[in-house]
PDB file of C-alpha atoms in Angstrom:
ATOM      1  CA  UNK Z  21     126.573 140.519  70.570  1.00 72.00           C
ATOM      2  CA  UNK Z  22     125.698 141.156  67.082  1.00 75.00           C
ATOM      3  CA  UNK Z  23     129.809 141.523  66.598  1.00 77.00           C
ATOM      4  CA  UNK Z  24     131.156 138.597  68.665  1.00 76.00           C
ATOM      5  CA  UNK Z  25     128.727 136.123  66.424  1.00 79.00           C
ATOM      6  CA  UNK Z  26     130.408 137.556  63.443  1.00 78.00           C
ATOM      7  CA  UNK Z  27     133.953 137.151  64.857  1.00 78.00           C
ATOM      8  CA  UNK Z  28     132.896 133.234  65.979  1.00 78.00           C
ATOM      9  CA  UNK Z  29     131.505 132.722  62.613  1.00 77.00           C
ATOM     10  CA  UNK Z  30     135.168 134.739  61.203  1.00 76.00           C
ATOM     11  CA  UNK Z  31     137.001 131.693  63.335  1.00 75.00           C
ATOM     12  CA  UNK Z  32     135.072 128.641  62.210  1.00 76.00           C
ATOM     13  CA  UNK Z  33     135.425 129.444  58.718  1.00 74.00           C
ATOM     14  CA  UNK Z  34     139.214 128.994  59.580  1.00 71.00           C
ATOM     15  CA  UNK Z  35     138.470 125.691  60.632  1.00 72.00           C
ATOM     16  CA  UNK Z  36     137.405 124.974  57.319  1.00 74.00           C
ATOM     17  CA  UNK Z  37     133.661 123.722  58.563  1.00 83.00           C
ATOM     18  CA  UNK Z  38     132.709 122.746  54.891  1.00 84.00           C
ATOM     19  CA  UNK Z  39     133.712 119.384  54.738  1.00 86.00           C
ATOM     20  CA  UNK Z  40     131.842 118.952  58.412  1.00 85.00           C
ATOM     21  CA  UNK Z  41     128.492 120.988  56.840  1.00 89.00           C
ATOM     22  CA  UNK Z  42     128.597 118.832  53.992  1.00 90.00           C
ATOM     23  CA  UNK Z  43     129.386 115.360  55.509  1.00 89.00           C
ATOM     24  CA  UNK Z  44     125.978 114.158  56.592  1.00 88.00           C
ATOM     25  CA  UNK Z  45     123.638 114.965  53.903  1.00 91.00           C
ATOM     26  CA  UNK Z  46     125.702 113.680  51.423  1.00 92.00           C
ATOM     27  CA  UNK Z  47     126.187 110.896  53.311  1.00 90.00           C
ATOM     28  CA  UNK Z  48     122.718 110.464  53.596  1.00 89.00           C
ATOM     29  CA  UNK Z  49     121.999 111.203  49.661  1.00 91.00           C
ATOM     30  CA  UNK Z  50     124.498 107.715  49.468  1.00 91.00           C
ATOM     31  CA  UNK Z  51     122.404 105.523  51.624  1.00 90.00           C
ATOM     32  CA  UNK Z  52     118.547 106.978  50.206  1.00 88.00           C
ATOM     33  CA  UNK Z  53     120.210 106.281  46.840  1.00 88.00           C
ATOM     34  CA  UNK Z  54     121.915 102.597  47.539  1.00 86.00           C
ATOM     35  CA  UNK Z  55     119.334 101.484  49.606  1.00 79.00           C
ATOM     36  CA  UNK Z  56     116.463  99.186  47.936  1.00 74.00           C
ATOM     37  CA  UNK Z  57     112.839  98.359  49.056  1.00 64.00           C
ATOM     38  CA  UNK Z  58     112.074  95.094  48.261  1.00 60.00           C
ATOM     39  CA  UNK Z  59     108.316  94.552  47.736  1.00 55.00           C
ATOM     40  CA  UNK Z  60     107.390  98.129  47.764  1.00 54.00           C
ATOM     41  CA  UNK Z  61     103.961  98.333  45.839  1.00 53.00           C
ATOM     42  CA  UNK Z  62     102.532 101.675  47.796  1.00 52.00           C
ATOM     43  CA  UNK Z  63     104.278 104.891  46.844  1.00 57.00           C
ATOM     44  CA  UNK Z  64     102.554 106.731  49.673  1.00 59.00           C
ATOM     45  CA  UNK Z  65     105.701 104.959  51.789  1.00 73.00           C
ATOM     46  CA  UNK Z  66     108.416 105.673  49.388  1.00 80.00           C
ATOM     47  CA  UNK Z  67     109.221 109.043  50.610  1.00 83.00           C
ATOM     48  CA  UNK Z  68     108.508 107.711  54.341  1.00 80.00           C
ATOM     49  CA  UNK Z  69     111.022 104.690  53.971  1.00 82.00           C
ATOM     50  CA  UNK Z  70     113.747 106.449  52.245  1.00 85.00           C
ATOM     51  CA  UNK Z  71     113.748 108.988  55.107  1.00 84.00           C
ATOM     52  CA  UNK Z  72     113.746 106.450  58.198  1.00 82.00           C
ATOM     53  CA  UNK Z  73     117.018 104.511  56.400  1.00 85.00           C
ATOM     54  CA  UNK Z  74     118.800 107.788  55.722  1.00 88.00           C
ATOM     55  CA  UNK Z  75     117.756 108.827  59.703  1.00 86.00           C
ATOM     56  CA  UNK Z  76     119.499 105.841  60.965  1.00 85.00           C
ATOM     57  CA  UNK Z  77     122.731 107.026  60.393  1.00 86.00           C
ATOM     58  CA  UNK Z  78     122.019 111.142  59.605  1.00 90.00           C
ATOM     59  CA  UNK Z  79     119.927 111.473  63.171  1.00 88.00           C
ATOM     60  CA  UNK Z  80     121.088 108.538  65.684  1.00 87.00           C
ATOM     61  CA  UNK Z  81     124.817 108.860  64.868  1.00 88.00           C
ATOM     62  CA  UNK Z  82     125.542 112.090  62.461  1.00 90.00           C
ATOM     63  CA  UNK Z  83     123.752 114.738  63.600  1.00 90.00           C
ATOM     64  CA  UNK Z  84     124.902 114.128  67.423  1.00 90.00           C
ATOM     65  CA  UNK Z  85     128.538 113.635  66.732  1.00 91.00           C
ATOM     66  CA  UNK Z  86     129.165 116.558  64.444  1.00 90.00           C
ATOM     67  CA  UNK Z  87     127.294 119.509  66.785  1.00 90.00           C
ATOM     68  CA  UNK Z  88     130.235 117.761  69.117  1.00 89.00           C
ATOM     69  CA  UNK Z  89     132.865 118.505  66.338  1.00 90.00           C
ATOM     70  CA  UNK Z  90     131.357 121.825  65.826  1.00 90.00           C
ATOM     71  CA  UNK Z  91     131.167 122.887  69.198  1.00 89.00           C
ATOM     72  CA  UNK Z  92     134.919 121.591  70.225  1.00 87.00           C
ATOM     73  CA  UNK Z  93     135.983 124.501  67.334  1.00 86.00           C
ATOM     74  CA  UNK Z  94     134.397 127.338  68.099  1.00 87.00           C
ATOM     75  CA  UNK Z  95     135.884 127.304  71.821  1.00 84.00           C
ATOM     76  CA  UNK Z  96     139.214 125.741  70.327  1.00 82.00           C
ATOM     77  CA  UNK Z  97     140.820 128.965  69.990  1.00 80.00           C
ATOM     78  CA  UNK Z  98     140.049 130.510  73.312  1.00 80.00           C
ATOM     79  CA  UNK Z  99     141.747 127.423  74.598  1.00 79.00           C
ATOM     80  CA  UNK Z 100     144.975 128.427  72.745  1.00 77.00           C
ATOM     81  CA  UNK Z 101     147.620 130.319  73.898  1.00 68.00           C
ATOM     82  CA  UNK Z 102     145.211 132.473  76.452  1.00 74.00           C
ATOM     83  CA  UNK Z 103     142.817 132.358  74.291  1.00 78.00           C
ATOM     84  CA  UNK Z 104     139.996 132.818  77.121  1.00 80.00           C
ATOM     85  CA  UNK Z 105     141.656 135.922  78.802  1.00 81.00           C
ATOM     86  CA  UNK Z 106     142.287 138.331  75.359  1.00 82.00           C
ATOM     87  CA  UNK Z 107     138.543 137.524  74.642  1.00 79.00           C
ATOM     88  CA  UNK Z 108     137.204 138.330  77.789  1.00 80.00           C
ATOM     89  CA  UNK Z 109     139.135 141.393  78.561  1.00 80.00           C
ATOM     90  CA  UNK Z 110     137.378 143.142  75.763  1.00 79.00           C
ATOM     91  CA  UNK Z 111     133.726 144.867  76.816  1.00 82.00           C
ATOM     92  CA  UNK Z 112     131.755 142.081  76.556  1.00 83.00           C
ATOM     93  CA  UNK Z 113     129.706 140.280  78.668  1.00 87.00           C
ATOM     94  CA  UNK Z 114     130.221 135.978  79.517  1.00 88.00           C
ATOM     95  CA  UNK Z 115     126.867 135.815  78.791  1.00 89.00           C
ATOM     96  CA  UNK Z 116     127.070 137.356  75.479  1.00 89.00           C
ATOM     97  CA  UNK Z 117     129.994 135.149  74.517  1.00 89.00           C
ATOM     98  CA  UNK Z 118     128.336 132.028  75.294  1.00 92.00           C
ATOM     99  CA  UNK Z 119     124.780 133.015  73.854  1.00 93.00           C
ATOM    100  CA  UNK Z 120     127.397 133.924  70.811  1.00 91.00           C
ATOM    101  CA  UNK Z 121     128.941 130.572  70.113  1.00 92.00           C
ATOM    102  CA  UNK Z 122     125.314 129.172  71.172  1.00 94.00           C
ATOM    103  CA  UNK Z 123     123.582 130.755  68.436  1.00 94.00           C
ATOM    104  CA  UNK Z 124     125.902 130.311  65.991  1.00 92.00           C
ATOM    105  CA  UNK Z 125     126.397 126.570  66.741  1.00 93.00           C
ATOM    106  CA  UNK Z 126     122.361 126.277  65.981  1.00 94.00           C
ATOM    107  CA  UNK Z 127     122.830 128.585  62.774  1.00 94.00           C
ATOM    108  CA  UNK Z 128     125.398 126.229  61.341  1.00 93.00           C
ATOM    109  CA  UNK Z 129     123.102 123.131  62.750  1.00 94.00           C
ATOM    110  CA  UNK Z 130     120.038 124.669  60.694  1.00 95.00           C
ATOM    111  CA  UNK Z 131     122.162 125.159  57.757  1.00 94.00           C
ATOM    112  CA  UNK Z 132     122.872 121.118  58.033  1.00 94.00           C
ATOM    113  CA  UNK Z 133     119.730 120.684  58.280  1.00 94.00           C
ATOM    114  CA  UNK Z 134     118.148 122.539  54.992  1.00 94.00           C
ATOM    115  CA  UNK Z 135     121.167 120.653  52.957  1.00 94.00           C
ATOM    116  CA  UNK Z 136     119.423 117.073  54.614  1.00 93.00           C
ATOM    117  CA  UNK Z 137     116.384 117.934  52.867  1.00 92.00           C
ATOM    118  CA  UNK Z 138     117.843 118.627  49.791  1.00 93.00           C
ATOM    119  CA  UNK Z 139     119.162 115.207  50.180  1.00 93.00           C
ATOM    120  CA  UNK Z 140     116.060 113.270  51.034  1.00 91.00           C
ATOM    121  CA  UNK Z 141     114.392 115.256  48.054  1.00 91.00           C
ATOM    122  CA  UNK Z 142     116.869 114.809  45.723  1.00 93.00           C
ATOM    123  CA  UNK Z 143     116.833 110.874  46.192  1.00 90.00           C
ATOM    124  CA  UNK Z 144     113.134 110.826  45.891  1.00 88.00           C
ATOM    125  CA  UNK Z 145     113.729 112.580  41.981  1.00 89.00           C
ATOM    126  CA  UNK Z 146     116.200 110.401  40.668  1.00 89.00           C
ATOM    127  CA  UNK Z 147     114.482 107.241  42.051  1.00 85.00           C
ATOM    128  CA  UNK Z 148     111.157 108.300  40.264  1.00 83.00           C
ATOM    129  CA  UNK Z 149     108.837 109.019  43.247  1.00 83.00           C
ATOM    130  CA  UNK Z 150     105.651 110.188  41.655  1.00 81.00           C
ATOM    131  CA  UNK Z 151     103.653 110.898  45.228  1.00 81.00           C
ATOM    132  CA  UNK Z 152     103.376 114.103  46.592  1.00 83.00           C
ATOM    133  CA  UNK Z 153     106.789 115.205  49.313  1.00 83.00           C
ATOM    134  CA  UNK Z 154     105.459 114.615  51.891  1.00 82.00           C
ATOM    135  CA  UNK Z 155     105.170 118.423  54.328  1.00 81.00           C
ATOM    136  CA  UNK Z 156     105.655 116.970  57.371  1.00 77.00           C
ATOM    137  CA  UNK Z 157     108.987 115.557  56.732  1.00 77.00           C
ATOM    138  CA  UNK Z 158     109.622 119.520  56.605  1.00 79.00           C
ATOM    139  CA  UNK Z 159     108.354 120.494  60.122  1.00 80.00           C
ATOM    140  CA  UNK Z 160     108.834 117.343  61.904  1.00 79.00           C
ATOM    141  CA  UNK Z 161     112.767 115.608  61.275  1.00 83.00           C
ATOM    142  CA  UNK Z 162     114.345 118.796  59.414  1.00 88.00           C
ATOM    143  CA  UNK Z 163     112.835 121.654  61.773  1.00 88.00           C
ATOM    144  CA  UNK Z 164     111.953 119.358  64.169  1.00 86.00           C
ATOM    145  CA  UNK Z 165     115.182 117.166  64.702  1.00 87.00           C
ATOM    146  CA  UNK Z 166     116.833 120.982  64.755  1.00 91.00           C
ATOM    147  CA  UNK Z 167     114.974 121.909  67.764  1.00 90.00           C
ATOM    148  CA  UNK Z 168     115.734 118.381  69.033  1.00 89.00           C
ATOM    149  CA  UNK Z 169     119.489 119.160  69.044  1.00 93.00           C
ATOM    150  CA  UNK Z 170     118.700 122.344  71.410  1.00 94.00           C
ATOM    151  CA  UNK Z 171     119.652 120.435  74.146  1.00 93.00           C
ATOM    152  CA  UNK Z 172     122.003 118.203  72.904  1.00 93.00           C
ATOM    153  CA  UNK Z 173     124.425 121.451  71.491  1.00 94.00           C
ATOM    154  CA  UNK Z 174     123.969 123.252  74.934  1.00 95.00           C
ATOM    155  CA  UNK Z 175     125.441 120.256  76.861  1.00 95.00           C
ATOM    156  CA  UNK Z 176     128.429 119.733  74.354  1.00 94.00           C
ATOM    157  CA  UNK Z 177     128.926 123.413  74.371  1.00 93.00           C
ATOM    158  CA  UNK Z 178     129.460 123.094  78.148  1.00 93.00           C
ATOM    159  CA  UNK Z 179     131.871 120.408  78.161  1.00 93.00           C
ATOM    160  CA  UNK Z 180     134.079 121.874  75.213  1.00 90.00           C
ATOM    161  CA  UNK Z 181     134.461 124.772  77.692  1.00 90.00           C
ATOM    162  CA  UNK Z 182     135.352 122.563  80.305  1.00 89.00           C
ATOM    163  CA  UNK Z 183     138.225 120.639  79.092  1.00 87.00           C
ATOM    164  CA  UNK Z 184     140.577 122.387  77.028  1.00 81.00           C
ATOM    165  CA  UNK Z 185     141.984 119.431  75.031  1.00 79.00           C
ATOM    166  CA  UNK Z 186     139.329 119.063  71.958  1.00 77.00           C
ATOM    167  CA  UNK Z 187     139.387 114.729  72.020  1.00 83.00           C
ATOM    168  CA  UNK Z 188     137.521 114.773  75.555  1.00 86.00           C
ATOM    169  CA  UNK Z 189     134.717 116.561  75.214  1.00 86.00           C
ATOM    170  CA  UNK Z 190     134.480 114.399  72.279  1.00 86.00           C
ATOM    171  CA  UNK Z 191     134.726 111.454  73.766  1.00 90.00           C
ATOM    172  CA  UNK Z 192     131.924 112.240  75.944  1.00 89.00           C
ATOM    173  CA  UNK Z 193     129.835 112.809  73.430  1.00 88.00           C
ATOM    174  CA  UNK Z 194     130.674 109.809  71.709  1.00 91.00           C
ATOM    175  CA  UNK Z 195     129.965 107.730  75.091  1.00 91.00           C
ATOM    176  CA  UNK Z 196     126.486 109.645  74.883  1.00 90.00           C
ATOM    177  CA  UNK Z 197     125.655 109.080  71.311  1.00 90.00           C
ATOM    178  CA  UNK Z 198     126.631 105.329  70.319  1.00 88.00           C
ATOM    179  CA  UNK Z 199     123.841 103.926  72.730  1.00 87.00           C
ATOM    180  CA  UNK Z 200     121.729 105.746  71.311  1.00 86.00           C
ATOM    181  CA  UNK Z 201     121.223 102.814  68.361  1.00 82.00           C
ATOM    182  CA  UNK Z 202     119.847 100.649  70.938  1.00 84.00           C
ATOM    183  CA  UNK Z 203     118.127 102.960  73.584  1.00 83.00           C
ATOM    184  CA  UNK Z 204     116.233 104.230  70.576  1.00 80.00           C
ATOM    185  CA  UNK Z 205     114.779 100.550  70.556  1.00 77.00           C
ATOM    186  CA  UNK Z 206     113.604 100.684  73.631  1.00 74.00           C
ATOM    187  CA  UNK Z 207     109.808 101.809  74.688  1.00 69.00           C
ATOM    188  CA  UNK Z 208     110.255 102.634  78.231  1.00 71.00           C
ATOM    189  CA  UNK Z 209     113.457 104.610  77.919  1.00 72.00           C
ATOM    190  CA  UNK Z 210     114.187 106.052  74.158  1.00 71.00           C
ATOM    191  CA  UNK Z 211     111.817 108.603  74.736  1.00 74.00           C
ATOM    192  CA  UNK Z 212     113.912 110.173  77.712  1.00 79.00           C
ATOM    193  CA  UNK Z 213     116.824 109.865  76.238  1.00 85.00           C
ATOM    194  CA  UNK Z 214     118.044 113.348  75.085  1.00 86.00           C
ATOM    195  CA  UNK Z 215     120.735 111.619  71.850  1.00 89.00           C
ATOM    196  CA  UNK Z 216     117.472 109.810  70.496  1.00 85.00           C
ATOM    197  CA  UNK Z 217     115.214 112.677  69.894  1.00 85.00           C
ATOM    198  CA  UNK Z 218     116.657 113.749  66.721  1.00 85.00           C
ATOM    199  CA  UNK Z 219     115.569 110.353  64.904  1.00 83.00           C
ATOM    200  CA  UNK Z 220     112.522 110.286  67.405  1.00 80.00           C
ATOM    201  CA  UNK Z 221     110.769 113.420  66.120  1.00 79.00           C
ATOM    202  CA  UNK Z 222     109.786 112.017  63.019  1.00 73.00           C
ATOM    203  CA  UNK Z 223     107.458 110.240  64.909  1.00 69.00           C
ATOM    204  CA  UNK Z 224     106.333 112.478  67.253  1.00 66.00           C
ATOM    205  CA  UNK Z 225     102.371 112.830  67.443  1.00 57.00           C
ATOM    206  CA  UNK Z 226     102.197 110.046  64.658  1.00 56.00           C
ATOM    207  CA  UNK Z 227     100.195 106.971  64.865  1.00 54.00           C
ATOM    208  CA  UNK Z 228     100.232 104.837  68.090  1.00 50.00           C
ATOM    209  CA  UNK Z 229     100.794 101.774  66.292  1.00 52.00           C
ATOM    210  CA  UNK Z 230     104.365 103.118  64.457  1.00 53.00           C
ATOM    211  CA  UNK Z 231     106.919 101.260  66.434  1.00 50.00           C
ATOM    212  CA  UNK Z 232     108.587 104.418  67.706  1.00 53.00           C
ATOM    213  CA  UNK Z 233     105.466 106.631  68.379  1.00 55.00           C
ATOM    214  CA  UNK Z 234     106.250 109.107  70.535  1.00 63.00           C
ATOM    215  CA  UNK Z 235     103.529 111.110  72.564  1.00 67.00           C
ATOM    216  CA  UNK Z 236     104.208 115.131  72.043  1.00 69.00           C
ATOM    217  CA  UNK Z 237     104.118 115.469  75.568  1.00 72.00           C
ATOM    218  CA  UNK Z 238     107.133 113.462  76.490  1.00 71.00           C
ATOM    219  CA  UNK Z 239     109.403 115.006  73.771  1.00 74.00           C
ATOM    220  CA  UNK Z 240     108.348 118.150  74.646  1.00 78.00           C
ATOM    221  CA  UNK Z 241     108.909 117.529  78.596  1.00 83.00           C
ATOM    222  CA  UNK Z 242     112.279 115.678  77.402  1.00 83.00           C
ATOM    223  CA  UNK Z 243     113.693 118.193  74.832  1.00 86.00           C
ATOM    224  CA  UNK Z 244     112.486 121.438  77.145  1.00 89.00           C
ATOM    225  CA  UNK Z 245     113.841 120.150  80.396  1.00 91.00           C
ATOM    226  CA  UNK Z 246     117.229 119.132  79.248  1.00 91.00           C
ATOM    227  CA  UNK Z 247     117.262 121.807  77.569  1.00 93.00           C
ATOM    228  CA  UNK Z 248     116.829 124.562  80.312  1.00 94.00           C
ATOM    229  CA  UNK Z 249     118.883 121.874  82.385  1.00 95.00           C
ATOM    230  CA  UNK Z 250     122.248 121.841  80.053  1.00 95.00           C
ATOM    231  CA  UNK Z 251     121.765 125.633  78.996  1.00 95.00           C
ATOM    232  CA  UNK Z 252     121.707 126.841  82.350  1.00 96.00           C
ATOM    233  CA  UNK Z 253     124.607 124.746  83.701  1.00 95.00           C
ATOM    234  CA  UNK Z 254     126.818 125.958  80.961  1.00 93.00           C
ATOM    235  CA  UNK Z 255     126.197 129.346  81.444  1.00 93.00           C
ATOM    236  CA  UNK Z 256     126.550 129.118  85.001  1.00 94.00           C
ATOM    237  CA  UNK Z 257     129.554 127.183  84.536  1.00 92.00           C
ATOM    238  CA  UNK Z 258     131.217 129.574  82.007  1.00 90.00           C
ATOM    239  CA  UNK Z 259     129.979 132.642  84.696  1.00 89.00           C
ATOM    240  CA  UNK Z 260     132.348 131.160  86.682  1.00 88.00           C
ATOM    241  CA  UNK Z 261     134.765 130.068  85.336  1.00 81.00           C
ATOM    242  CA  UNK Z 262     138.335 130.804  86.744  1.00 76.00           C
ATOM    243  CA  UNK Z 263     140.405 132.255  83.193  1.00 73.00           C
TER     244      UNK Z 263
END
């Protein structure tokens, strides 16, 4: 297994995936560091503030569209020229190959992630913030908006394997994720909705009066089940699929 994550890593860096990696947090590190707080007199909120404008684009629109873009090109080549067929006619296992391109989807989606935070931080120095970073920034929308995309990289993951043509798988996922801006807004249903919990986990298990408070056991209940949901129907799709 240890091999065919290599070889998928060996075909996205084909792709050339930098420009993708790099895309979102520097496009965040231009809105934290063009974006002004009028009025701002407590510093405990600086760091808070600059992170929910640079979520608003990173999380509800970013972050969802680019595991999309990411996972339409590491099945691209098995959809070229019988792509699917050489692959699986070595010893491996369909299993293996999509627990593979899984894992290295989520390695690359980390990766993103860890170059976020060096955004957020690196607007917080050259605007002057004196307070302390704030830790759970860390472990709740960089670790936590990672885990959030669990589900979110299955599903696209399954439809990239459907469809062999890269734009509709994409399209899909742009259906999913542009709603997202105003589902988010919503109490009763932005908490089920699988594209929002990327931006919602910065506000899971906060305070019940933050306007998008979410209760750890409905992002848990949301994030596991469609999870285990879109995991499991991709690899039973891919099982089966006729090559």
């Amino acid at each position: 297994m240890l091999s065919i994550m290599q070889s998928e890593w060996y075909k996205l860096r084909k792709s050339k995936i930098s420009a993708i990696i790099l895309a979102g947090p520097l496009i965040g590190l231009f809105i934290g560091l063009s974006f002004e707080f009028p009025n701002m007199d407590a510093s405990d909120f600086n760091w808070y503030m600059t992170l929910m404008m640079m979520n608003l684009t990173y999380c509800l629109l970013f972050l969802p569209l680019m595991t999309g873009v990411l996972a339409g090109l590491i099945c691209r080549y098995e959809h070229q020229a019988g792509g699917w067929k050489q692959l699986l006619a070595l010893p491996v296992k369909r299993s293996e190959v999509f627990l593979s391109k899984y894992a290295v989807l989520l390695g690359i989606t980390f990766l993103i992630q860890i170059l976020y935070l060096c955004a957020v931080y690196t607007v917080g120095m050259l605007k002057g913030y004196t307070d302390p970073f704030p830790l759970d920034i860390i472990w709740k929308s960089i670790l936590g908006g990672w885990i959030a995309t669990f589900p979110l990289i299955a599903f696209q993951l399954w439809m990239s394997m459907v469809w062999n043509h890269f734009s509709i798988p994409f399209a899909i996922n742009v259906i999913f994720t542009l709603p997202t801006i105003m589902v988010v807004n919503s109490e009763r249903f932005g908490v089920f909705y699988p594209w929002a919990q990327p931006f919602l986990m910065m506000y899971v298990g906060g305070d019940t009066d933050d306007i998008f408070y979410v209760p750890w056991d409905q992002v848990l209940t949301v994030v596991g089940g469609s999870f285990i949901l879109f995991f499991l129907g991709g690899l039973w799709y891919f099982k089966r699929k006729a090559i």
